């Protein structure tokens, strides 16, 4: 199976001023594309071609894991945004957030804090288990909660390439602003 980079459901400038067109051009157009190209080159002619992307992430290591996981992570990331996003989650996800974190504001604070404190490159995740329990976790480099049996529903990329062109070293400010473009309908559909 050959992986094709999915088209974004918005224009590259649609997330401005939170994420600039320049950043989307590089982050989606160069970084994400490179992970998918590398993944295709690494699995070509091997038994990995018969596996799903999730199976590759759970069973591989080294360069194959890094590129497969980074491909998956970026697809989840870019498909969590909308120029019409923001606001608050509704329904069962909103209830679960309130039950576990006390309030949506407190959840956002803990999620931003976890992302800001990751040392070096990585991802901050909101995942769920089969019981609907929510988990905020930190991951280094290409880490993905799928390898721990969790189902990710939201992630913020804290690699510098995600924000350096727009925010330089101000990672916390960048993460704080991302809430304004989160498409909660999509996140809820994953829950
Ligand atoms: Mn990235």
GROMACS .gro file of C-alpha atoms and ligand atoms in nm:
model
  192
    1UNK     CA    1   0.000   0.000   0.000
    2UNK     CA    2   0.124   0.344  -0.092
    3UNK     CA    3   0.027   0.630   0.137
    4UNK     CA    4  -0.101   0.951  -0.020
    5UNK     CA    5  -0.084   1.273   0.178
    6UNK     CA    6  -0.445   1.382   0.240
    7UNK     CA    7  -0.546   1.723   0.106
    8UNK     CA    8  -0.615   1.976   0.379
    9UNK     CA    9  -0.984   2.067   0.423
   10UNK     CA   10  -0.889   2.438   0.426
   11UNK     CA   11  -0.659   2.674   0.234
   12UNK     CA   12  -0.299   2.712   0.356
   13UNK     CA   13  -0.373   3.070   0.466
   14UNK     CA   14  -0.708   2.985   0.633
   15UNK     CA   15  -0.565   2.945   0.984
   16UNK     CA   16  -0.407   3.292   0.994
   17UNK     CA   17  -0.319   3.466   1.217
   18UNK     CA   18  -0.293   3.167   1.455
   19UNK     CA   19  -0.084   2.964   1.206
   20UNK     CA   20   0.056   3.152   0.906
   21UNK     CA   21   0.042   3.038   0.544
   22UNK     CA   22   0.422   3.025   0.554
   23UNK     CA   23   0.416   2.774   0.841
   24UNK     CA   24   0.147   2.558   0.676
   25UNK     CA   25   0.344   2.568   0.348
   26UNK     CA   26   0.651   2.429   0.524
   27UNK     CA   27   0.494   2.216   0.794
   28UNK     CA   28   0.231   2.045   0.578
   29UNK     CA   29   0.398   2.091   0.239
   30UNK     CA   30   0.755   1.991   0.334
   31UNK     CA   31   0.772   1.824   0.678
   32UNK     CA   32   0.456   1.611   0.667
   33UNK     CA   33   0.517   1.527   0.301
   34UNK     CA   34   0.873   1.410   0.380
   35UNK     CA   35   0.751   1.172   0.654
   36UNK     CA   36   0.498   1.018   0.414
   37UNK     CA   37   0.755   0.992   0.130
   38UNK     CA   38   1.006   0.830   0.369
   39UNK     CA   39   0.739   0.588   0.495
   40UNK     CA   40   0.656   0.481   0.139
   41UNK     CA   41   1.024   0.432   0.054
   42UNK     CA   42   1.088   0.228   0.371
   43UNK     CA   43   0.796  -0.015   0.323
   44UNK     CA   44   0.832  -0.057  -0.053
   45UNK     CA   45   0.886  -0.423  -0.142
   46UNK     CA   46   0.862  -0.539   0.222
   47UNK     CA   47   0.597  -0.724   0.425
   48UNK     CA   48   0.509  -0.391   0.587
   49UNK     CA   49   0.318  -0.303   0.269
   50UNK     CA   50   0.046  -0.548   0.381
   51UNK     CA   51  -0.003  -0.381   0.720
   52UNK     CA   52  -0.214  -0.084   0.819
   53UNK     CA   53  -0.042   0.236   0.929
   54UNK     CA   54  -0.157   0.173   1.287
   55UNK     CA   55  -0.008  -0.179   1.278
   56UNK     CA   56   0.321  -0.041   1.150
   57UNK     CA   57   0.329   0.212   1.436
   58UNK     CA   58   0.258  -0.058   1.698
   59UNK     CA   59   0.505  -0.314   1.559
   60UNK     CA   60   0.802  -0.121   1.414
   61UNK     CA   61   1.100   0.066   1.556
   62UNK     CA   62   1.378   0.295   1.436
   63UNK     CA   63   1.340   0.496   1.114
   64UNK     CA   64   1.024   0.310   1.006
   65UNK     CA   65   0.849   0.382   1.337
   66UNK     CA   66   0.964   0.744   1.331
   67UNK     CA   67   0.833   0.815   0.982
   68UNK     CA   68   0.512   0.609   1.013
   69UNK     CA   69   0.424   0.769   1.345
   70UNK     CA   70   0.512   1.120   1.228
   71UNK     CA   71   0.291   1.069   0.920
   72UNK     CA   72  -0.001   0.959   1.141
   73UNK     CA   73   0.057   1.231   1.401
   74UNK     CA   74   0.062   1.511   1.144
   75UNK     CA   75  -0.255   1.388   0.974
   76UNK     CA   76  -0.437   1.392   1.310
   77UNK     CA   77  -0.288   1.733   1.390
   78UNK     CA   78  -0.381   1.912   1.066
   79UNK     CA   79  -0.728   1.755   1.064
   80UNK     CA   80  -0.804   1.904   1.408
   81UNK     CA   81  -0.821   2.262   1.280
   82UNK     CA   82  -1.080   2.480   1.111
   83UNK     CA   83  -1.090   2.854   1.038
   84UNK     CA   84  -1.438   2.833   1.199
   85UNK     CA   85  -1.302   2.647   1.503
   86UNK     CA   86  -1.270   2.746   1.865
   87UNK     CA   87  -1.534   2.754   2.133
   88UNK     CA   88  -1.593   2.453   2.353
   89UNK     CA   89  -1.662   2.083   2.304
   90UNK     CA   90  -2.020   1.965   2.346
   91UNK     CA   91  -2.190   1.640   2.432
   92UNK     CA   92  -2.019   1.340   2.592
   93UNK     CA   93  -1.667   1.477   2.545
   94UNK     CA   94  -1.760   1.801   2.723
   95UNK     CA   95  -1.909   1.599   3.010
   96UNK     CA   96  -1.600   1.377   3.036
   97UNK     CA   97  -1.368   1.681   3.040
   98UNK     CA   98  -1.573   1.844   3.314
   99UNK     CA   99  -1.591   1.525   3.519
  100UNK     CA  100  -1.218   1.459   3.501
  101UNK     CA  101  -1.061   1.804   3.497
  102UNK     CA  102  -1.328   2.010   3.676
  103UNK     CA  103  -1.380   2.253   3.388
  104UNK     CA  104  -1.287   2.313   3.025
  105UNK     CA  105  -1.060   2.599   3.137
  106UNK     CA  106  -0.873   2.372   3.376
  107UNK     CA  107  -0.835   2.105   3.105
  108UNK     CA  108  -0.688   2.363   2.863
  109UNK     CA  109  -0.448   2.484   3.132
  110UNK     CA  110  -0.322   2.131   3.205
  111UNK     CA  111  -0.290   2.047   2.833
  112UNK     CA  112  -0.096   2.366   2.753
  113UNK     CA  113   0.124   2.315   3.057
  114UNK     CA  114   0.204   1.956   2.956
  115UNK     CA  115   0.293   2.072   2.603
  116UNK     CA  116   0.503   2.365   2.720
  117UNK     CA  117   0.708   2.145   2.956
  118UNK     CA  118   0.809   1.880   2.700
  119UNK     CA  119   1.188   1.900   2.675
  120UNK     CA  120   1.285   1.919   2.309
  121UNK     CA  121   1.065   1.798   2.024
  122UNK     CA  122   0.745   1.605   2.072
  123UNK     CA  123   0.368   1.603   2.104
  124UNK     CA  124   0.112   1.664   2.376
  125UNK     CA  125  -0.187   1.433   2.349
  126UNK     CA  126  -0.546   1.397   2.461
  127UNK     CA  127  -0.637   1.030   2.433
  128UNK     CA  128  -0.911   0.799   2.550
  129UNK     CA  129  -0.934   0.433   2.648
  130UNK     CA  130  -1.216   0.186   2.583
  131UNK     CA  131  -1.400   0.312   2.893
  132UNK     CA  132  -1.398   0.674   2.778
  133UNK     CA  133  -1.141   0.780   3.037
  134UNK     CA  134  -0.934   1.078   2.915
  135UNK     CA  135  -0.556   1.104   2.937
  136UNK     CA  136  -0.322   1.401   2.881
  137UNK     CA  137   0.022   1.263   2.796
  138UNK     CA  138   0.356   1.398   2.677
  139UNK     CA  139   0.562   1.230   2.405
  140UNK     CA  140   0.912   1.290   2.275
  141UNK     CA  141   0.997   1.301   1.905
  142UNK     CA  142   0.756   1.071   1.712
  143UNK     CA  143   0.591   0.907   2.016
  144UNK     CA  144   0.228   0.803   1.973
  145UNK     CA  145  -0.019   0.684   2.244
  146UNK     CA  146  -0.139   0.406   2.010
  147UNK     CA  147   0.166   0.210   2.132
  148UNK     CA  148   0.022   0.226   2.488
  149UNK     CA  149  -0.322   0.103   2.383
  150UNK     CA  150  -0.481   0.448   2.390
  151UNK     CA  151  -0.679   0.622   2.115
  152UNK     CA  152  -0.557   0.979   2.049
  153UNK     CA  153  -0.830   1.235   1.979
  154UNK     CA  154  -0.630   1.562   1.986
  155UNK     CA  155  -0.265   1.658   1.963
  156UNK     CA  156  -0.054   1.974   1.957
  157UNK     CA  157   0.282   1.951   1.780
  158UNK     CA  158   0.559   2.104   1.992
  159UNK     CA  159   0.842   2.051   1.742
  160UNK     CA  160   0.990   2.394   1.671
  161UNK     CA  161   0.899   2.361   1.301
  162UNK     CA  162   0.533   2.389   1.411
  163UNK     CA  163   0.568   2.742   1.547
  164UNK     CA  164   0.915   2.891   1.504
  165UNK     CA  165   0.839   3.094   1.190
  166UNK     CA  166   0.543   3.264   1.362
  167UNK     CA  167   0.626   3.261   1.733
  168UNK     CA  168   1.004   3.204   1.742
  169UNK     CA  169   1.073   3.047   2.085
  170UNK     CA  170   0.733   3.137   2.235
  171UNK     CA  171   0.590   2.785   2.246
  172UNK     CA  172   0.348   2.853   2.533
  173UNK     CA  173   0.192   3.150   2.348
  174UNK     CA  174   0.152   2.939   2.034
  175UNK     CA  175  -0.016   2.652   2.222
  176UNK     CA  176  -0.250   2.894   2.401
  177UNK     CA  177  -0.368   3.039   2.068
  178UNK     CA  178  -0.433   2.702   1.902
  179UNK     CA  179  -0.762   2.664   2.092
  180UNK     CA  180  -0.911   2.934   1.863
  181UNK     CA  181  -0.886   2.703   1.558
  182UNK     CA  182  -0.971   2.364   1.713
  183UNK     CA  183  -1.262   2.194   1.536
  184UNK     CA  184  -1.438   2.035   1.834
  185UNK     CA  185  -1.690   1.857   1.611
  186UNK     CA  186  -1.401   1.652   1.465
  187UNK     CA  187  -1.239   1.593   1.805
  188UNK     CA  188  -1.574   1.479   1.951
  189UNK     CA  189  -1.628   1.243   1.657
  190UNK     CA  190  -1.301   1.069   1.751
  191UNK     CA  191  -1.413   1.027   2.114
  192LIG    MN1  192   0.540   1.875   1.288
   0.00000   0.00000   0.00000
